[in-house]
PDB file of C-alpha atoms and ligand atoms in Angstrom:
ATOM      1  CA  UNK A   1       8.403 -14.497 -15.127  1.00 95.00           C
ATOM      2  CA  UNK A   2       4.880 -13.532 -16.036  1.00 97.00           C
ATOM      3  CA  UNK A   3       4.363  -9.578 -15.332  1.00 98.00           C
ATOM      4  CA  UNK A   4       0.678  -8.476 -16.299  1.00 98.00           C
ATOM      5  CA  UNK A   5      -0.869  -5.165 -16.383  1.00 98.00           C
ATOM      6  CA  UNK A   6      -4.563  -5.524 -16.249  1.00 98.00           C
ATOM      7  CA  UNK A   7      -6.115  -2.043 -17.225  1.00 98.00           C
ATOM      8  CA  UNK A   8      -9.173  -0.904 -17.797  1.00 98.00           C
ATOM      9  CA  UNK A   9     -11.361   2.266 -16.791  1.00 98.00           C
ATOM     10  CA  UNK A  10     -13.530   1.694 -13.140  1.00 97.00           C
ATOM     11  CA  UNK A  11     -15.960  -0.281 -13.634  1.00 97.00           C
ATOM     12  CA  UNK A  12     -13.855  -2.534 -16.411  1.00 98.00           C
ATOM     13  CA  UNK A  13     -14.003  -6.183 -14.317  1.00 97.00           C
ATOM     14  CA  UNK A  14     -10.465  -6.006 -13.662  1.00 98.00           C
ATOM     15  CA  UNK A  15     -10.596  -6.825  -9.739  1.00 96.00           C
ATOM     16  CA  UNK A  16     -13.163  -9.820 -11.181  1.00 97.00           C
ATOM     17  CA  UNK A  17     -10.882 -10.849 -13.471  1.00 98.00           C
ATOM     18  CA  UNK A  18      -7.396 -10.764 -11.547  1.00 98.00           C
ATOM     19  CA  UNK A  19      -8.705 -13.345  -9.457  1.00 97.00           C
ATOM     20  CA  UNK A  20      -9.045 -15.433 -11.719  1.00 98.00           C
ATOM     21  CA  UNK A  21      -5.641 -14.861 -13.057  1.00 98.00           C
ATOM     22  CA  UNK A  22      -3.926 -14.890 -10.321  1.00 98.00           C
ATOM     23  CA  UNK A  23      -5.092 -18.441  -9.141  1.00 98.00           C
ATOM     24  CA  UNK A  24      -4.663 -20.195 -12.587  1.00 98.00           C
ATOM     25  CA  UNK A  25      -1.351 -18.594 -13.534  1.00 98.00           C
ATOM     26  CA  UNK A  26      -0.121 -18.371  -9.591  1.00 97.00           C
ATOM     27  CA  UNK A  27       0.740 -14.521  -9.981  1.00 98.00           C
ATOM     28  CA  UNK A  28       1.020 -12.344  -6.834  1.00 97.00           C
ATOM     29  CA  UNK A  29      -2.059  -9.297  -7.389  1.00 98.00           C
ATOM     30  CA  UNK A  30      -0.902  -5.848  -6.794  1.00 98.00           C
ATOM     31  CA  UNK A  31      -4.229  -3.981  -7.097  1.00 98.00           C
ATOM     32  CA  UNK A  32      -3.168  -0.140  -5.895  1.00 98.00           C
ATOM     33  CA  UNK A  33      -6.689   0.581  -4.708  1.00 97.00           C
ATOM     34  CA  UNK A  34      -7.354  -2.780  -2.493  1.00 97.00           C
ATOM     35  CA  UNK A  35      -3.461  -1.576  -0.994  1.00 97.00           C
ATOM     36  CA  UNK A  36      -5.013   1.794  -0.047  1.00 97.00           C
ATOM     37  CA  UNK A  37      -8.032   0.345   1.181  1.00 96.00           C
ATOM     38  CA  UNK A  38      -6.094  -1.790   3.285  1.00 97.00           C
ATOM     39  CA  UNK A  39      -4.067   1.245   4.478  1.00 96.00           C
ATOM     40  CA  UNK A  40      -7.659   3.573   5.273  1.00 96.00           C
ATOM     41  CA  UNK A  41      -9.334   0.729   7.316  1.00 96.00           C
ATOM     42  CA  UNK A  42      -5.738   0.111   9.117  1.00 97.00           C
ATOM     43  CA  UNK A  43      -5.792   4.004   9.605  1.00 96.00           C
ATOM     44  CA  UNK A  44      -1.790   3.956   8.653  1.00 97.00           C
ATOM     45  CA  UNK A  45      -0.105   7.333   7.866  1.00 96.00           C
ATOM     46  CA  UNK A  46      -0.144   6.237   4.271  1.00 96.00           C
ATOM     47  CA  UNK A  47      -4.422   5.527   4.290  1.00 96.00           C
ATOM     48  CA  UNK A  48      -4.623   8.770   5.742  1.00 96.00           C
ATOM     49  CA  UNK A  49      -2.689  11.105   3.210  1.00 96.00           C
ATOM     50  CA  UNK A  50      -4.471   8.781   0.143  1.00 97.00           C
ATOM     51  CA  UNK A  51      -7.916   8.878   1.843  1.00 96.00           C
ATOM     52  CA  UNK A  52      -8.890  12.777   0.569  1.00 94.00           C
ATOM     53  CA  UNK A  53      -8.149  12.286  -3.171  1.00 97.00           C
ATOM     54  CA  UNK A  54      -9.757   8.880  -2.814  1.00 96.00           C
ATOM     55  CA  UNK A  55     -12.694   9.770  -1.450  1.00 93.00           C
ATOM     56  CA  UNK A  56     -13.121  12.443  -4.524  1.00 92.00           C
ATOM     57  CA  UNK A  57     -12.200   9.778  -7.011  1.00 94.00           C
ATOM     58  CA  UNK A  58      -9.288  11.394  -7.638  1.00 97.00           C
ATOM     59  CA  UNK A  59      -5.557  10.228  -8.341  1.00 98.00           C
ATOM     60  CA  UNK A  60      -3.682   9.432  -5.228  1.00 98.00           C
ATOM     61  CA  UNK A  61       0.144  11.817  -6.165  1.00 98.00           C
ATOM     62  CA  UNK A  62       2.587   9.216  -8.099  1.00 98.00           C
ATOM     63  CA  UNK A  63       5.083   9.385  -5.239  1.00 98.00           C
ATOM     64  CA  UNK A  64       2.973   7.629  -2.708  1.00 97.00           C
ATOM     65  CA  UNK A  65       1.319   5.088  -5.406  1.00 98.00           C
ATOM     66  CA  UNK A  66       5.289   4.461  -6.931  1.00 98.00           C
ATOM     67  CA  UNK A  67       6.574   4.026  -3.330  1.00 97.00           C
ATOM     68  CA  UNK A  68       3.837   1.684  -2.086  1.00 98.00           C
ATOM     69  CA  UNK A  69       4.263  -1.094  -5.294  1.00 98.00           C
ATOM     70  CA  UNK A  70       7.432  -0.700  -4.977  1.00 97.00           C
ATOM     71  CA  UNK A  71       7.933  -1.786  -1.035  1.00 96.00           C
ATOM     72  CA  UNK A  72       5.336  -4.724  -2.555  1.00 97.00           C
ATOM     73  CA  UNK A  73       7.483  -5.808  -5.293  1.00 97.00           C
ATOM     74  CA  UNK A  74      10.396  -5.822  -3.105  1.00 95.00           C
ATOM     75  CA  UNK A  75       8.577  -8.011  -0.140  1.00 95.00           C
ATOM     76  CA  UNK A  76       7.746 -10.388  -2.880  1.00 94.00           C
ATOM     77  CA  UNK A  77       9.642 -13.245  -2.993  1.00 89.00           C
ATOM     78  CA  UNK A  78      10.131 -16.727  -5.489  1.00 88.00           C
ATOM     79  CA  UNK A  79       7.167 -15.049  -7.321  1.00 94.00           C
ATOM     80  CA  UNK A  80       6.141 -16.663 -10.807  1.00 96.00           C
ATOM     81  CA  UNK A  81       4.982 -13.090 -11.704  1.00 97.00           C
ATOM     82  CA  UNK A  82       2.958 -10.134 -11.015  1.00 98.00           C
ATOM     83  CA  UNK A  83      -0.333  -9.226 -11.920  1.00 98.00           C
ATOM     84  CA  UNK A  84      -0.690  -4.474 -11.565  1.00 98.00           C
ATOM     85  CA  UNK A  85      -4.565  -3.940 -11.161  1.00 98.00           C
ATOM     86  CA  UNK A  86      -5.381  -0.318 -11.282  1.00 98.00           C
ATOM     87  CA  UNK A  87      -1.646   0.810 -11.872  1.00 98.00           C
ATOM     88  CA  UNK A  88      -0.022   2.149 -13.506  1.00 98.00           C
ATOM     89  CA  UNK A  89      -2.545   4.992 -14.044  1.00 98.00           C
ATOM     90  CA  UNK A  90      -0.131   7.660 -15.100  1.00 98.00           C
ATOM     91  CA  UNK A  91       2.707   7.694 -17.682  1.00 98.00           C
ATOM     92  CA  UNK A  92       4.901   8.639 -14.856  1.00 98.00           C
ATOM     93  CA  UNK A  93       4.024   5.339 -12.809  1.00 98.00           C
ATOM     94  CA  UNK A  94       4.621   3.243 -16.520  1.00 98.00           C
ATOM     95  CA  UNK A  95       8.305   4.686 -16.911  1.00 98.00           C
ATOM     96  CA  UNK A  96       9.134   4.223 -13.025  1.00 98.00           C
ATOM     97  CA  UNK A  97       7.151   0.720 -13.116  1.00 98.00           C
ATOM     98  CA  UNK A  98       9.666   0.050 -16.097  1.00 98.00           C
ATOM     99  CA  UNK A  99      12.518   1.047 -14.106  1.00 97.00           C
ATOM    100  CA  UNK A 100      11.879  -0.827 -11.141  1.00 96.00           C
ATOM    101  CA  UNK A 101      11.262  -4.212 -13.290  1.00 97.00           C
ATOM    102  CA  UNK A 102      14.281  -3.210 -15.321  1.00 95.00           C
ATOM    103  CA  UNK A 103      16.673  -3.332 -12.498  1.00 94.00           C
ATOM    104  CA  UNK A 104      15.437  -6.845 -11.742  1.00 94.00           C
ATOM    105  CA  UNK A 105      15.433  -8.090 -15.489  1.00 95.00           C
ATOM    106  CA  UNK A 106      11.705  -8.729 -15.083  1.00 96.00           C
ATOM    107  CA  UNK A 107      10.049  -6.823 -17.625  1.00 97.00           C
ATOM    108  CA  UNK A 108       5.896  -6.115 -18.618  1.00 98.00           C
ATOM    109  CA  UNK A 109       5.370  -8.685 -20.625  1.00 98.00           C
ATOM    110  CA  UNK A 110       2.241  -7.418 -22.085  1.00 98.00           C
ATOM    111  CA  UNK A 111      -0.938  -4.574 -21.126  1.00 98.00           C
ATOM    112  CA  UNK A 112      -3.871  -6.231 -21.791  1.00 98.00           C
ATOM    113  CA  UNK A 113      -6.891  -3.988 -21.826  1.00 98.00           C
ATOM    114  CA  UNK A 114     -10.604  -4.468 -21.058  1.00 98.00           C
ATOM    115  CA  UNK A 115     -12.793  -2.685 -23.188  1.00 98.00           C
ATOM    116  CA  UNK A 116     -16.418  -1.401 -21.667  1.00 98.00           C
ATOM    117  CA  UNK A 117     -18.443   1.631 -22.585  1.00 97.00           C
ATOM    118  CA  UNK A 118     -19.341   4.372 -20.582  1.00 96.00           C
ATOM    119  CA  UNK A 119     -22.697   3.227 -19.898  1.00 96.00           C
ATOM    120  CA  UNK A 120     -22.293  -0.064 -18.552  1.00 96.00           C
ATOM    121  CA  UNK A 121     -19.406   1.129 -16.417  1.00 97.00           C
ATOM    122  CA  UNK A 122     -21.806   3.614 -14.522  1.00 96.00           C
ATOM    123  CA  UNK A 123     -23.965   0.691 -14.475  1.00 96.00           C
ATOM    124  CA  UNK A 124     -22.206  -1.791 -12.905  1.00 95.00           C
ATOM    125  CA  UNK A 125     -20.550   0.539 -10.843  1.00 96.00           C
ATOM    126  CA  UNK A 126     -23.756   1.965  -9.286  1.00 95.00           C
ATOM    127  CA  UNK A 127     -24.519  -1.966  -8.950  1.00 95.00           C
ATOM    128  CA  UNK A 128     -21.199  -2.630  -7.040  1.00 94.00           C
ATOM    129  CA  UNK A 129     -22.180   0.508  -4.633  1.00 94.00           C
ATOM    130  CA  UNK A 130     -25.116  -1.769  -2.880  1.00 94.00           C
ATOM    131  CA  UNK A 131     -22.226  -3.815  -1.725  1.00 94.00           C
ATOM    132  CA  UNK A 132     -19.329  -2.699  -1.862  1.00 92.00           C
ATOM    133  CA  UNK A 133     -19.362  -0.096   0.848  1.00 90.00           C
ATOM    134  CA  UNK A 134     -17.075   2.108  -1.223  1.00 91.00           C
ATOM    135  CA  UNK A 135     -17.637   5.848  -0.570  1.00 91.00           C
ATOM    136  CA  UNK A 136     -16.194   6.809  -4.069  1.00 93.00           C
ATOM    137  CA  UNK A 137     -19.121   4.000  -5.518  1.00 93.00           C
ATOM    138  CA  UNK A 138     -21.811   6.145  -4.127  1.00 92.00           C
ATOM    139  CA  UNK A 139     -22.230   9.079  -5.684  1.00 92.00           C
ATOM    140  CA  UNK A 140     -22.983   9.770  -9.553  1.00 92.00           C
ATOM    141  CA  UNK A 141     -20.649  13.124  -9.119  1.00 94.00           C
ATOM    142  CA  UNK A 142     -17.796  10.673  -8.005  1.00 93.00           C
ATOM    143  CA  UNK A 143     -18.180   8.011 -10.513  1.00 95.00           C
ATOM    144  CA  UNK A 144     -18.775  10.510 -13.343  1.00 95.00           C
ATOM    145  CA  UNK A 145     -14.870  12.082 -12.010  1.00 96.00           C
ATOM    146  CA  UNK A 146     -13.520   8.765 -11.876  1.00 97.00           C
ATOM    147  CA  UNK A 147     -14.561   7.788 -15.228  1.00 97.00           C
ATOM    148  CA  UNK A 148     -13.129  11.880 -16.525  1.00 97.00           C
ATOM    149  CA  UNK A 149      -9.545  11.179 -14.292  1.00 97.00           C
ATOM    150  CA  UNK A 150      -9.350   7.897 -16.532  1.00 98.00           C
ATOM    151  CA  UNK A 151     -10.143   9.443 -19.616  1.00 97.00           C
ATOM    152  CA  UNK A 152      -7.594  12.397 -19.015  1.00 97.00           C
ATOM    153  CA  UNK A 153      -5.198  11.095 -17.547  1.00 97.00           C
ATOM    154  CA  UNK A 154      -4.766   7.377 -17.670  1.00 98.00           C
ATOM    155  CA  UNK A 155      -5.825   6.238 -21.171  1.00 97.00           C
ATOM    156  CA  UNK A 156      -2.577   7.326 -22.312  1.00 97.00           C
ATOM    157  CA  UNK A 157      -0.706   4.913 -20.693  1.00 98.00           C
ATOM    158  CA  UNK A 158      -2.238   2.505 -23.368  1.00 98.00           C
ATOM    159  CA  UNK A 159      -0.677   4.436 -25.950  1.00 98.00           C
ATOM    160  CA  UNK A 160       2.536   3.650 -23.870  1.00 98.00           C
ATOM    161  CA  UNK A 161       2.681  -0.152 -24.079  1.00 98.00           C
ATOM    162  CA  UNK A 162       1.310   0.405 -27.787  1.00 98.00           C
ATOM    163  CA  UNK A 163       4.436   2.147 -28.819  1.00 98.00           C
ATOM    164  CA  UNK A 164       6.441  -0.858 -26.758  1.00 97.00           C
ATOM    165  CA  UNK A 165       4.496  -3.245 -28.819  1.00 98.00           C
ATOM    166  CA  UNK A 166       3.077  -4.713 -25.298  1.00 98.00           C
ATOM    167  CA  UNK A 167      -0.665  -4.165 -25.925  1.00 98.00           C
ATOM    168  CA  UNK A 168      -3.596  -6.477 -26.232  1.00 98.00           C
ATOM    169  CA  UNK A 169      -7.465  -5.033 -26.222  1.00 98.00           C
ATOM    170  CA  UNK A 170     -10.169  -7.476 -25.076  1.00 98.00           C
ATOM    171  CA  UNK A 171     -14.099  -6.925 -25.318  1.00 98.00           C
ATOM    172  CA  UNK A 172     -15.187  -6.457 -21.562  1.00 98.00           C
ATOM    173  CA  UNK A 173     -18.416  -7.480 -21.849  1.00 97.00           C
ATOM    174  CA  UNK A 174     -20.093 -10.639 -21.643  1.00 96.00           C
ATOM    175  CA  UNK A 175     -19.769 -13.718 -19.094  1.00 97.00           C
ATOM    176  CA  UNK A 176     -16.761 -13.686 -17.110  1.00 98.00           C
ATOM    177  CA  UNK A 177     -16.059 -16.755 -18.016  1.00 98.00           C
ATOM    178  CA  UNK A 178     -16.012 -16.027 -21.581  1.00 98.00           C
ATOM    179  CA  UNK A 179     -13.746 -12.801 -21.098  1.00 98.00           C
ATOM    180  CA  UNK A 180     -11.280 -14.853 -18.757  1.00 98.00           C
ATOM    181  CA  UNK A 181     -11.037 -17.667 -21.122  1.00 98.00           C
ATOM    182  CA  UNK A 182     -10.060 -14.650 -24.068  1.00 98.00           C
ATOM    183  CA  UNK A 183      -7.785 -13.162 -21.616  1.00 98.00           C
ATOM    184  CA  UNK A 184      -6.089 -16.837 -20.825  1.00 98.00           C
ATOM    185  CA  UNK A 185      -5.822 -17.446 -24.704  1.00 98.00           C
ATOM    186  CA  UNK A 186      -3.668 -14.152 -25.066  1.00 98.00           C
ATOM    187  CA  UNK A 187      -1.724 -14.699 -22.000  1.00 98.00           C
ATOM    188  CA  UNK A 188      -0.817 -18.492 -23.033  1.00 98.00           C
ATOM    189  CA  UNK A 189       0.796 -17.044 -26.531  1.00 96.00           C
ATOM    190  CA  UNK A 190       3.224 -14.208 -24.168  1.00 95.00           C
TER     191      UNK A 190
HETATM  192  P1  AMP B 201      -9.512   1.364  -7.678  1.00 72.00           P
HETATM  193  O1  AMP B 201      -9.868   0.401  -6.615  1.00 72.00           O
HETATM  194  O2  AMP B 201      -8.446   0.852  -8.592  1.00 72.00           O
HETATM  195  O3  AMP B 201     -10.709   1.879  -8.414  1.00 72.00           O
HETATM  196  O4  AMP B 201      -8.851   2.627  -6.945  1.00 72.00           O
HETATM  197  C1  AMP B 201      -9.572   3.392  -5.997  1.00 72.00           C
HETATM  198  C2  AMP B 201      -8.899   4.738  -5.803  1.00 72.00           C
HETATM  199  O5  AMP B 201      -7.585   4.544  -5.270  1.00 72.00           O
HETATM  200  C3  AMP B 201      -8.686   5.559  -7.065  1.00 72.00           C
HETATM  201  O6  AMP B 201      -9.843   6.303  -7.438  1.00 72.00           O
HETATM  202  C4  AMP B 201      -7.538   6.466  -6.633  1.00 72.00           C
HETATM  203  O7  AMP B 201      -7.980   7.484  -5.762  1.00 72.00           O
HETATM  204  C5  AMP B 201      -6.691   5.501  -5.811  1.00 72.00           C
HETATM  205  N1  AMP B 201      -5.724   4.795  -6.675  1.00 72.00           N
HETATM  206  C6  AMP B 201      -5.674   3.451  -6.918  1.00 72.00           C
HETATM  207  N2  AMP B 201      -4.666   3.146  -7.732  1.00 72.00           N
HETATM  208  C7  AMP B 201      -4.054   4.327  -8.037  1.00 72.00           C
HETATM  209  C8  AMP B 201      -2.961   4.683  -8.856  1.00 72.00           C
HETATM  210  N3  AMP B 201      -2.277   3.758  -9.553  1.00 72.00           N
HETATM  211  N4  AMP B 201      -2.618   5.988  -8.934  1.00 72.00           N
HETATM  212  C9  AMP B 201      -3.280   6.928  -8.230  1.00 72.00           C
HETATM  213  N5  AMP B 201      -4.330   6.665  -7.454  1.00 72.00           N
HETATM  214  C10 AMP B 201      -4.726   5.373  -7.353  1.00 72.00           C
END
């Protein structure tokens, strides 16, 4: 069993890349925020709670994020792994992640994280707002939160799968090509 996190600040190319990873290696994607998205434009009880700290770029509470990938693992079946885009994003959601793979015997087999500086994140971010029809991709006041939520409270989980020896860092910029076929050269040596 192949279980991936994909991390990375917004902005980082990790939807981008996923894809790709998920179709060569045959991984099912749990990306939190494309699961809350779905929720919002289905209008579900879940959407609704997540939509205000969404909408601020804020963290969604850990209960509702842990719950949610955990009723995906669990509807998952004869999976050849898992692929977590955009969680975990606190420490708490790494420990329970571990717990819920533990009970299964699938562990993380490695974090691998994409590397991009603040300045090209806002970029491409503010270029993925013409499109994307995200309402926390339109404002500078939102991105700028987003990027201070990751740097407060999720780059620690990186020190997390450091200290479990499961941690691989990976320059995210250049072609995508070029930064899947680094990620695939990593991933074949798990
Ligand atoms: P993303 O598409 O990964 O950028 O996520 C969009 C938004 O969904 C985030 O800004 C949060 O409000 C929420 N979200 C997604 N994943 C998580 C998570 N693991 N923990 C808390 N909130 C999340």
């Amino acid at each position: 069993m192949l279980n991936i996190v994909l991390f990375g600040p917004p902005g980082a190319g990790k939807g981008t890349q996923s894809k790709k990873i998920i179709q060569k290696y045959n991984l099912i994607h749990i990306a939190t925020g494309d699961l809350f998205r779905l929720h919002l434009s289905n209008n579900t009880s879940l959407g609704i709670r997540a939509k205000e700290y969404m909408n601020k770029g804020n963290l969604v509470p850990d209960n509702i994020v842990i719950n949610m990938v955990e009723d995906k693992i669990n509807n998952s079946n004869n999976v050849e792994g898992f692929i977590f885009d955009g969680f975990p994003r606190t420490i708490n959601q790494a420990t329970a992640l571990d717990k819920m793979l533990e009970i299964k015997n699938i562990p993380i087999k490695q974090m691998l994280a994409l590397k991009v500086e603040e300045e090209e994140l806002i970029r491409r971010i503010k270029n993925r707002a013409k499109t994307s029809g995200r309402l926390d991709d339109q404002s500078e006041e939102k991105i700028n939160n987003r990027i201070q939520v990751y740097n407060n409270e999720t780059k620690p989980v990186a020190n997390y799968y450091k200290e479990h020896d499961k941690f691989s860092e990976i320059n995210g910029i250049g072609g995508i090509t070029e930064i899947f076929d680094e990620l695939c050269s990593i991933i074949d040596n798990l």
